[in-house]
Tab-separated table of C-alpha atoms in Angstrom:
chain	number	residue	atom	x	y	z
A	5	MET	CA	-0.326	38.420	-27.856
A	6	PRO	CA	-4.042	37.677	-28.032
A	7	LYS	CA	-5.912	38.691	-24.887
A	8	ASP	CA	-7.245	35.287	-24.147
A	9	LYS	CA	-3.756	33.825	-24.241
A	10	VAL	CA	-2.496	36.048	-21.445
A	11	PRO	CA	-2.835	34.260	-18.106
A	12	ASP	CA	-4.940	36.000	-15.417
A	13	VAL	CA	-2.031	36.083	-13.026
A	14	VAL	CA	0.083	38.047	-15.499
A	15	ILE	CA	-2.648	40.646	-15.969
A	16	ARG	CA	-2.975	40.898	-12.212
A	17	ARG	CA	0.707	41.655	-11.955
A	18	LEU	CA	0.664	44.148	-14.822
A	19	VAL	CA	-2.198	45.976	-13.144
A	20	THR	CA	-0.115	46.065	-9.967
A	21	TYR	CA	2.961	47.357	-11.814
A	22	LEU	CA	0.862	50.134	-13.325
A	23	ARG	CA	-0.417	51.011	-9.900
A	24	VAL	CA	3.059	51.233	-8.383
A	25	LEU	CA	4.253	53.352	-11.307
A	26	ASN	CA	1.264	55.668	-10.897
A	27	GLU	CA	2.264	56.211	-7.290
A	28	LEU	CA	5.669	57.614	-8.279
A	29	GLU	CA	6.563	61.182	-9.015
A	30	ALA	CA	8.622	60.976	-12.168
A	31	GLY	CA	10.106	63.131	-14.882
A	32	PRO	CA	10.971	62.162	-18.457
A	33	ASN	CA	14.518	61.169	-17.475
A	34	ASP	CA	13.630	59.003	-14.497
A	35	TYR	CA	14.220	55.271	-14.582
A	36	ILE	CA	13.139	52.427	-12.345
A	37	SER	CA	14.872	49.092	-11.932
A	38	SER	CA	13.053	45.782	-12.097
A	39	ALA	CA	14.247	45.257	-8.528
A	40	LYS	CA	12.473	48.406	-7.399
A	41	ILE	CA	9.268	47.522	-9.248
A	42	ALA	CA	9.557	44.058	-7.735
A	43	ASP	CA	9.929	45.437	-4.244
A	44	LEU	CA	6.926	47.755	-4.583
A	45	ALA	CA	4.793	45.125	-6.277
A	46	ALA	CA	5.762	42.233	-3.995
A	47	VAL	CA	6.972	39.927	-6.759
A	48	ASN	CA	10.512	38.898	-7.574
A	49	SER	CA	12.498	40.930	-10.065
A	50	ALA	CA	13.001	38.084	-12.532
A	51	GLN	CA	9.213	37.821	-12.762
A	52	VAL	CA	8.921	41.536	-13.462
A	53	ARG	CA	11.414	41.325	-16.306
A	54	LYS	CA	9.734	38.244	-17.707
A	55	ASP	CA	6.273	39.817	-17.601
A	56	LEU	CA	7.396	43.022	-19.269
A	57	ALA	CA	9.427	41.144	-21.877
A	58	MET	CA	6.230	39.284	-22.845
A	59	PHE	CA	4.967	42.583	-24.180
A	60	GLY	CA	8.201	43.662	-25.760
A	61	GLU	CA	9.338	45.851	-22.883
A	62	PHE	CA	13.008	45.460	-22.203
A	63	GLY	CA	14.843	47.425	-19.550
A	64	LYS	CA	18.168	49.165	-20.094
A	65	GLN	CA	20.921	47.065	-18.570
A	66	GLY	CA	22.042	48.511	-15.245
A	67	VAL	CA	19.465	51.303	-15.446
A	68	GLY	CA	16.017	49.858	-15.676
A	69	TYR	CA	12.885	51.124	-17.401
A	70	PRO	CA	11.951	54.731	-18.168
A	71	ILE	CA	9.110	55.367	-15.720
A	72	LEU	CA	6.846	57.589	-17.807
A	73	ALA	CA	7.271	55.554	-20.968
A	74	LEU	CA	6.671	52.295	-19.137
A	75	ARG	CA	3.580	53.742	-17.509
A	76	GLU	CA	2.224	54.729	-20.921
A	77	GLU	CA	3.086	51.330	-22.341
A	78	LEU	CA	1.257	49.531	-19.529
A	79	ILE	CA	-1.745	51.824	-19.976
A	80	SER	CA	-1.695	50.909	-23.635
A	81	ILE	CA	-1.311	47.157	-23.034
A	82	LEU	CA	-4.075	47.191	-20.421
A	83	LYS	CA	-6.155	49.729	-22.386
A	84	ALA	CA	-6.348	51.353	-18.998
A	85	ASP	CA	-7.320	54.757	-20.306
A	86	ARG	CA	-10.661	53.640	-21.619
A	87	GLU	CA	-13.555	54.812	-19.560
A	88	MET	CA	-15.575	51.849	-18.340
A	89	SER	CA	-19.204	52.333	-17.423
A	90	ILE	CA	-20.523	50.291	-14.545
A	91	ALA	CA	-24.004	49.253	-13.516
A	92	ILE	CA	-24.567	48.136	-9.959
A	93	PHE	CA	-27.169	45.427	-9.510
A	94	GLY	CA	-28.477	45.317	-5.969
A	95	VAL	CA	-28.451	48.646	-4.193
A	96	GLY	CA	-28.304	47.302	-0.644
A	97	GLU	CA	-25.575	47.858	1.934
A	98	LEU	CA	-22.680	46.743	-0.185
A	99	GLY	CA	-24.017	48.098	-3.467
A	100	THR	CA	-24.523	51.508	-1.906
A	101	ALA	CA	-21.072	51.368	-0.336
A	102	LEU	CA	-19.435	50.493	-3.637
A	103	ASN	CA	-21.323	53.196	-5.453
A	104	ARG	CA	-20.154	55.780	-2.920
A	105	TYR	CA	-16.605	54.468	-3.072
A	106	LEU	CA	-16.415	54.507	-6.880
A	107	THR	CA	-18.075	57.897	-7.110
A	108	SER	CA	-15.718	59.459	-4.590
A	109	ARG	CA	-12.658	57.923	-6.319
A	110	ARG	CA	-13.855	59.559	-9.517
A	111	LYS	CA	-14.334	62.913	-7.844
A	112	ALA	CA	-10.895	62.680	-6.229
A	113	THR	CA	-9.115	61.599	-9.429
A	114	PRO	CA	-10.927	62.905	-12.517
A	115	ASP	CA	-9.150	60.445	-14.802
A	116	TYR	CA	-10.365	57.509	-12.690
A	117	ARG	CA	-11.705	55.340	-15.461
A	118	PHE	CA	-14.585	53.586	-13.744
A	119	VAL	CA	-17.877	55.437	-13.689
A	120	VAL	CA	-21.160	54.232	-12.286
A	121	THR	CA	-23.848	54.977	-14.831
A	122	GLY	CA	-26.639	52.703	-13.671
A	123	LEU	CA	-28.201	51.461	-10.471
A	124	PHE	CA	-30.655	48.572	-10.542
A	125	ASP	CA	-32.775	46.876	-7.929
A	126	ILE	CA	-36.131	45.118	-7.601
A	127	ASP	CA	-37.113	46.698	-4.300
A	128	GLU	CA	-40.067	48.958	-5.102
A	129	SER	CA	-39.262	51.244	-2.193
A	130	LYS	CA	-35.852	51.999	-3.723
A	131	ILE	CA	-36.884	52.358	-7.343
A	132	GLY	CA	-37.142	55.965	-8.397
A	133	THR	CA	-34.947	57.233	-5.589
A	134	PHE	CA	-31.629	58.846	-6.417
A	135	VAL	CA	-28.151	58.021	-5.161
A	136	GLU	CA	-25.323	60.405	-6.045
A	137	GLY	CA	-27.555	61.812	-8.786
A	138	ILE	CA	-28.292	58.447	-10.404
A	139	PRO	CA	-31.823	57.003	-10.275
A	140	ILE	CA	-32.372	53.480	-9.082
A	141	LEU	CA	-34.218	51.634	-11.843
A	142	HIS	CA	-35.929	48.285	-11.895
A	143	THR	CA	-33.601	45.554	-13.134
A	144	GLN	CA	-36.133	44.677	-15.840
A	145	ASP	CA	-35.536	48.139	-17.355
A	146	LEU	CA	-31.968	47.165	-18.256
A	147	PRO	CA	-32.690	46.564	-21.970
A	148	GLN	CA	-34.114	50.074	-22.385
A	149	VAL	CA	-31.119	51.610	-20.635
A	150	LEU	CA	-28.760	49.710	-22.940
A	151	GLU	CA	-30.507	51.201	-25.974
A	152	ASP	CA	-29.152	54.594	-25.000
A	153	GLU	CA	-25.837	53.792	-23.372
A	154	GLU	CA	-23.246	51.137	-23.153
A	155	ILE	CA	-22.583	49.368	-19.870
A	156	LYS	CA	-19.299	47.516	-19.760
A	157	ILE	CA	-19.342	46.017	-16.278
A	158	GLY	CA	-22.102	44.712	-14.066
A	159	VAL	CA	-21.318	44.763	-10.364
A	160	ILE	CA	-23.288	42.029	-8.650
A	161	THR	CA	-24.275	42.936	-5.107
A	162	VAL	CA	-27.598	41.138	-4.953
A	163	PRO	CA	-28.346	38.296	-2.509
A	164	ALA	CA	-26.746	34.949	-3.338
A	165	SER	CA	-30.157	33.425	-4.066
A	166	VAL	CA	-30.789	35.682	-7.048
A	167	ALA	CA	-27.281	36.367	-8.300
A	168	GLN	CA	-27.406	33.758	-11.043
A	169	GLU	CA	-30.700	34.899	-12.498
A	170	VAL	CA	-29.632	38.544	-12.451
A	171	VAL	CA	-26.399	37.707	-14.268
A	172	THR	CA	-28.140	35.439	-16.765
A	173	PHE	CA	-30.518	38.285	-17.526
A	174	ALA	CA	-27.751	40.882	-17.763
A	175	VAL	CA	-25.775	38.618	-20.109
A	176	SER	CA	-28.846	38.228	-22.319
A	177	CYS	CA	-29.076	42.016	-22.466
A	178	GLY	CA	-25.478	42.275	-23.632
A	179	ILE	CA	-23.272	42.959	-20.604
A	180	LYS	CA	-20.037	41.038	-20.947
A	181	GLY	CA	-18.168	41.523	-17.700
A	182	PHE	CA	-19.104	41.145	-14.052
A	183	LEU	CA	-17.527	41.856	-10.705
A	184	ASN	CA	-19.304	39.450	-8.418
A	185	PHE	CA	-19.668	40.000	-4.695
A	186	ALA	CA	-22.305	37.303	-4.158
A	187	PRO	CA	-21.002	34.135	-2.509
A	188	VAL	CA	-21.943	31.886	-5.404
A	189	ARG	CA	-20.180	30.604	-8.433
A	190	LEU	CA	-21.810	32.161	-11.483
A	191	LYS	CA	-22.324	30.101	-14.583
A	192	VAL	CA	-21.805	32.171	-17.709
A	193	PRO	CA	-21.083	31.545	-21.406
A	194	GLU	CA	-17.429	31.224	-22.384
A	195	ASP	CA	-17.163	34.738	-23.751
A	196	ILE	CA	-18.420	36.360	-20.551
A	197	ARG	CA	-15.913	37.418	-17.931
A	198	VAL	CA	-16.512	37.175	-14.170
A	199	GLN	CA	-14.222	38.471	-11.448
A	200	ASN	CA	-15.083	37.401	-7.905
A	201	SER	CA	-14.600	39.515	-4.800
A	202	ASP	CA	-15.651	38.870	-1.251
A	203	VAL	CA	-14.509	40.724	1.859
A	204	THR	CA	-15.678	37.852	4.050
A	205	LEU	CA	-13.585	35.394	2.051
A	206	ASP	CA	-10.553	37.662	2.462
A	207	LEU	CA	-11.220	37.875	6.198
A	208	GLN	CA	-11.747	34.110	6.504
A	209	GLU	CA	-8.476	33.447	4.751
A	210	LEU	CA	-6.643	36.019	6.854
A	211	ALA	CA	-8.183	34.687	10.067
A	212	PHE	CA	-6.811	31.205	9.488
A	213	TYR	CA	-3.296	32.496	10.095
A	214	LEU	CA	-4.120	34.473	13.233
B	27	MET	CA	-0.040	20.102	9.375
B	28	PRO	CA	1.486	23.298	10.794
B	29	LYS	CA	-0.359	26.443	9.728
B	30	ASP	CA	2.588	28.059	8.094
B	31	LYS	CA	3.145	24.995	5.925
B	32	VAL	CA	-0.279	25.210	4.339
B	33	PRO	CA	-0.097	27.184	1.094
B	34	ASP	CA	-2.318	30.280	0.844
B	35	VAL	CA	-4.057	28.904	-2.209
B	36	VAL	CA	-5.165	25.808	-0.304
B	37	ILE	CA	-6.647	27.888	2.492
B	38	ARG	CA	-8.411	30.014	-0.088
B	39	ARG	CA	-9.990	26.892	-1.525
B	40	LEU	CA	-10.926	25.476	1.875
B	41	VAL	CA	-12.629	28.747	2.741
B	42	THR	CA	-14.543	28.471	-0.536
B	43	TYR	CA	-15.532	24.841	0.143
B	44	LEU	CA	-16.864	25.872	3.559
B	45	ARG	CA	-18.824	28.646	1.959
B	46	VAL	CA	-20.434	26.362	-0.625
B	47	LEU	CA	-21.268	23.824	2.083
B	48	ASN	CA	-22.824	26.562	4.208
B	49	GLU	CA	-25.087	27.432	1.297
B	50	LEU	CA	-26.611	23.946	1.240
B	51	GLU	CA	-29.612	22.701	3.122
B	52	ALA	CA	-28.494	19.367	4.510
B	53	GLY	CA	-29.527	16.699	6.968
B	54	PRO	CA	-27.325	14.225	8.827
B	55	ASN	CA	-27.660	11.628	6.054
B	56	ASP	CA	-26.858	13.915	3.142
B	57	TYR	CA	-23.693	13.461	1.146
B	58	ILE	CA	-21.952	15.560	-1.467
B	59	SER	CA	-19.580	14.338	-4.139
B	60	SER	CA	-16.214	15.931	-4.820
B	61	ALA	CA	-17.564	16.641	-8.317
B	62	LYS	CA	-20.430	18.670	-6.874
B	63	ILE	CA	-18.168	20.582	-4.485
B	64	ALA	CA	-15.846	21.162	-7.435
B	65	ASP	CA	-18.655	22.507	-9.567
B	66	LEU	CA	-19.879	24.903	-6.881
B	67	ALA	CA	-16.375	26.015	-5.929
B	68	ALA	CA	-15.056	26.365	-9.474
B	69	VAL	CA	-12.116	24.008	-9.042
B	70	ASN	CA	-11.610	20.548	-10.473
B	71	SER	CA	-12.737	17.544	-8.464
B	72	ALA	CA	-9.297	15.980	-8.192
B	73	GLN	CA	-8.138	19.172	-6.510
B	74	VAL	CA	-11.028	18.999	-4.036
B	75	ARG	CA	-10.156	15.446	-3.081
B	76	LYS	CA	-6.475	16.309	-2.772
B	77	ASP	CA	-7.159	19.348	-0.566
B	78	LEU	CA	-9.477	17.447	1.742
B	79	ALA	CA	-7.143	14.456	1.931
B	80	MET	CA	-4.399	16.817	3.151
B	81	PHE	CA	-6.450	17.192	6.320
B	82	GLY	CA	-7.406	13.555	6.614
B	83	GLU	CA	-10.815	13.913	5.011
B	84	PHE	CA	-11.568	11.051	2.699
B	85	GLY	CA	-14.825	10.707	0.846
B	86	LYS	CA	-16.808	7.499	0.641
B	87	GLN	CA	-16.231	5.874	-2.723
B	88	GLY	CA	-19.185	6.461	-5.036
B	89	VAL	CA	-20.994	8.551	-2.425
B	90	GLY	CA	-18.869	11.493	-1.439
B	91	TYR	CA	-18.549	13.356	1.862
B	92	PRO	CA	-21.172	13.712	4.599
B	93	ILE	CA	-22.171	17.382	4.287
B	94	LEU	CA	-22.714	18.287	7.934
B	95	ALA	CA	-19.650	16.422	9.169
B	96	LEU	CA	-17.471	17.907	6.449
B	97	ARG	CA	-18.777	21.371	7.269
B	98	GLU	CA	-17.867	20.860	10.944
B	99	GLU	CA	-14.464	19.510	9.987
B	100	LEU	CA	-13.707	22.529	7.791
B	101	ILE	CA	-14.869	24.883	10.550
B	102	SER	CA	-12.495	23.073	12.864
B	103	ILE	CA	-9.554	23.141	10.424
B	104	LEU	CA	-10.111	26.821	9.665
B	105	LYS	CA	-11.042	27.610	13.281
B	106	ALA	CA	-13.895	29.390	11.584
B	107	ASP	CA	-16.066	29.512	14.673
B	108	ARG	CA	-13.788	31.827	16.568
B	109	GLU	CA	-15.082	35.334	16.849
B	110	MET	CA	-12.581	37.766	15.368
B	111	SER	CA	-12.621	41.366	16.483
B	112	ILE	CA	-11.791	43.973	13.884
B	113	ALA	CA	-10.595	47.546	14.117
B	114	ILE	CA	-11.035	49.799	11.130
B	115	PHE	CA	-8.306	52.365	10.605
B	116	GLY	CA	-9.470	55.233	8.439
B	117	VAL	CA	-13.159	55.994	8.689
B	118	GLY	CA	-13.540	57.631	5.271
B	119	GLU	CA	-15.750	56.482	2.412
B	120	LEU	CA	-14.486	52.932	2.213
B	121	GLY	CA	-13.949	52.481	5.948
B	122	THR	CA	-17.495	53.601	6.645
B	123	ALA	CA	-18.811	51.349	3.893
B	124	LEU	CA	-16.958	48.336	5.233
B	125	ASN	CA	-18.127	49.040	8.761
B	126	ARG	CA	-21.732	49.172	7.594
B	127	TYR	CA	-21.285	46.035	5.524
B	128	LEU	CA	-19.705	44.014	8.340
B	129	THR	CA	-22.201	45.268	10.884
B	130	SER	CA	-25.183	44.398	8.712
B	131	ARG	CA	-23.734	40.940	7.931
B	132	ARG	CA	-23.504	40.375	11.654
B	133	LYS	CA	-27.071	41.530	12.239
B	134	ALA	CA	-28.313	39.301	9.409
B	135	THR	CA	-26.376	36.224	10.531
B	136	PRO	CA	-25.749	36.266	14.278
B	137	ASP	CA	-22.997	33.658	14.030
B	138	TYR	CA	-21.087	35.824	11.552
B	139	ARG	CA	-17.721	35.697	13.193
B	140	PHE	CA	-16.314	39.096	12.288
B	141	VAL	CA	-17.246	41.951	14.587
B	142	VAL	CA	-16.077	45.541	14.358
B	143	THR	CA	-15.046	46.622	17.833
B	144	GLY	CA	-12.965	49.695	17.061
B	145	LEU	CA	-12.931	52.653	14.708
B	146	PHE	CA	-9.840	54.822	14.433
B	147	ASP	CA	-9.041	58.000	12.552
B	148	ILE	CA	-6.918	61.134	12.917
B	149	ASP	CA	-9.524	63.559	11.595
B	150	GLU	CA	-10.504	65.697	14.587
B	151	SER	CA	-13.938	66.347	13.148
B	152	LYS	CA	-14.682	62.620	13.189
B	153	ILE	CA	-13.198	61.735	16.555
B	154	GLY	CA	-15.823	61.351	19.212
B	155	THR	CA	-18.643	60.765	16.747
B	156	PHE	CA	-20.394	57.420	16.713
B	157	VAL	CA	-20.981	55.013	13.849
B	158	GLU	CA	-23.307	52.067	14.466
B	159	GLY	CA	-22.837	52.642	18.178
B	160	ILE	CA	-19.046	52.579	18.098
B	161	PRO	CA	-17.085	55.771	18.841
B	162	ILE	CA	-14.390	56.918	16.465
B	163	LEU	CA	-11.186	57.242	18.448
B	164	HIS	CA	-7.865	58.805	17.613
B	165	THR	CA	-5.444	56.240	16.215
B	166	GLN	CA	-2.955	57.156	18.942
B	167	ASP	CA	-5.450	55.807	21.508
B	168	LEU	CA	-4.982	52.271	20.169
B	169	PRO	CA	-2.683	51.105	23.013
B	170	GLN	CA	-5.251	52.058	25.630
B	171	VAL	CA	-8.010	50.256	23.745
B	172	LEU	CA	-5.863	47.126	23.568
B	173	GLU	CA	-5.461	47.141	27.347
B	174	ASP	CA	-9.151	46.344	27.641
B	175	GLU	CA	-9.874	44.250	24.595
B	176	GLU	CA	-8.176	42.155	22.016
B	177	ILE	CA	-8.222	43.205	18.376
B	178	LYS	CA	-7.379	40.437	15.955
B	179	ILE	CA	-7.574	42.202	12.618
B	180	GLY	CA	-6.809	45.726	11.506
B	181	VAL	CA	-8.622	46.846	8.386
B	182	ILE	CA	-6.549	49.481	6.617
B	183	THR	CA	-8.668	52.034	4.805
B	184	VAL	CA	-6.446	55.063	5.257
B	185	PRO	CA	-4.868	56.961	2.349
B	186	ALA	CA	-1.920	55.256	0.667
B	187	SER	CA	0.459	57.917	1.953
B	188	VAL	CA	-0.077	56.971	5.599
B	189	ALA	CA	-0.893	53.263	5.357
B	190	GLN	CA	2.607	52.098	6.213
B	191	GLU	CA	2.954	54.267	9.305
B	192	VAL	CA	-0.482	53.255	10.572
B	193	VAL	CA	0.332	49.566	10.130
B	194	THR	CA	3.781	49.945	11.686
B	195	PHE	CA	2.145	51.577	14.676
B	196	ALA	CA	-0.617	48.980	14.923
B	197	VAL	CA	1.951	46.178	14.729
B	198	SER	CA	3.926	47.788	17.541
B	199	CYS	CA	0.716	47.822	19.597
B	200	GLY	CA	0.227	44.109	19.063
B	201	ILE	CA	-2.173	43.631	16.122
B	202	LYS	CA	-1.044	40.676	14.057
B	203	GLY	CA	-3.278	40.602	11.008
B	204	PHE	CA	-4.335	43.207	8.468
B	205	LEU	CA	-6.761	43.437	5.592
B	206	ASN	CA	-5.259	46.159	3.460
B	207	PHE	CA	-7.274	48.273	1.061
B	208	ALA	CA	-4.588	50.899	0.498
B	209	PRO	CA	-2.819	50.645	-2.859
B	210	VAL	CA	0.601	50.120	-1.346
B	211	ARG	CA	2.668	47.145	-0.431
B	212	LEU	CA	2.988	47.040	3.337
B	213	LYS	CA	6.258	46.047	4.922
B	214	VAL	CA	5.690	44.024	8.061
B	215	PRO	CA	7.683	41.617	10.252
B	216	GLU	CA	7.596	37.960	9.251
B	217	ASP	CA	5.063	36.966	11.876
B	218	ILE	CA	2.528	39.564	10.777
B	219	ARG	CA	-0.084	38.614	8.230
B	220	VAL	CA	-1.378	40.973	5.516
B	221	GLN	CA	-4.198	40.271	3.082
B	222	ASN	CA	-4.590	42.772	0.245
B	223	SER	CA	-7.902	43.787	-1.294
B	224	ASP	CA	-8.651	46.436	-3.854
B	225	VAL	CA	-11.861	46.919	-5.815
B	226	THR	CA	-10.069	49.064	-8.357
B	227	LEU	CA	-7.497	46.322	-8.927
B	228	ASP	CA	-10.302	43.818	-9.473
B	229	LEU	CA	-11.977	46.193	-11.915
B	230	GLN	CA	-8.711	46.895	-13.746
B	231	GLU	CA	-8.077	43.204	-14.159
B	232	LEU	CA	-11.620	42.574	-15.324
B	233	ALA	CA	-11.539	45.492	-17.717
B	234	PHE	CA	-8.528	44.106	-19.558
B	235	TYR	CA	-10.668	41.297	-20.920
B	236	LEU	CA	-13.596	43.499	-22.006
């Protein structure tokens, strides 16, 4: 099925299934039922079966899915074994925190696929300093960096007021995917992908129910 | 409308509308159309009107909604002016990062409603040290802390292997809401609220499309 025909919500669930499978100790003869996946992933089991069937994965009646094989299949569907290089734009509080978090995940799990390869800011006092061995460069140096290495994902942790211009610039330089932490809606061309994340939004939503 | 009858997705949108309204400079005579809110919030304008109508907010035909009044109304609906105290469980990389982030948001915007009032860990080498003026206490000291102050939200940044037991314990002590960063599905009683957040999940989902 073509990527752009797969609904976001399905991908979100597949990513969650892969995560729950990764958490299991399993040998080549171990199976997992859709009910168990459903329980761990917080979806209903009919949904699990439907999602997996979309990609040709059918469980064995009364037994379930072979854990290792299903894990490999999900990794293949999600191309989850490809290393993805990340550039962080905006090395303030949150940018620094994310960099530390991603770097320590990578140290803890060597096959962690996300690797920070670039740090960008416009604050002169930061430029030229090093964080976890990576130099902070001026955002305007992005084109030169992209001559030597590919950056798959731009993490946007700049102030809201400049988020759009940073993304517009990064798109013009060739970056095609963004994880946005700025509280603004980014306008991007149709072929550019933006994922939005905001701890405050999560907290606001949670707080409503408390 | 009773809280538990409002779908999550509606609250998520209301929180986003409030955020876009907060980003605007506005005087008492300034109006905003549902189309403009829709554009800034990345939803369609019919949805905006439907969401706001659910709470009795009706725009003026051809003009829209009065910005300041609508902002106040959303704050009231979401009870977004209540201060919410947060305890962070697990003061590792991510817990420390979140603490710094929340603390600096609060310093930058004094009416930022989320305030970290407690830090908990089980690592003896951390207990008794201070972060941003708050001492790290042993998780088992939670009941004593709750005798003196209320904690509304528990942020879960402990390893996946202990997340459930920490939450079970915190629930037994009286905390009713959790923002969970551990890659596990938490089992909680029906009256307990859990919001899940995971940067890696966001990145995995984003990466599928790149």
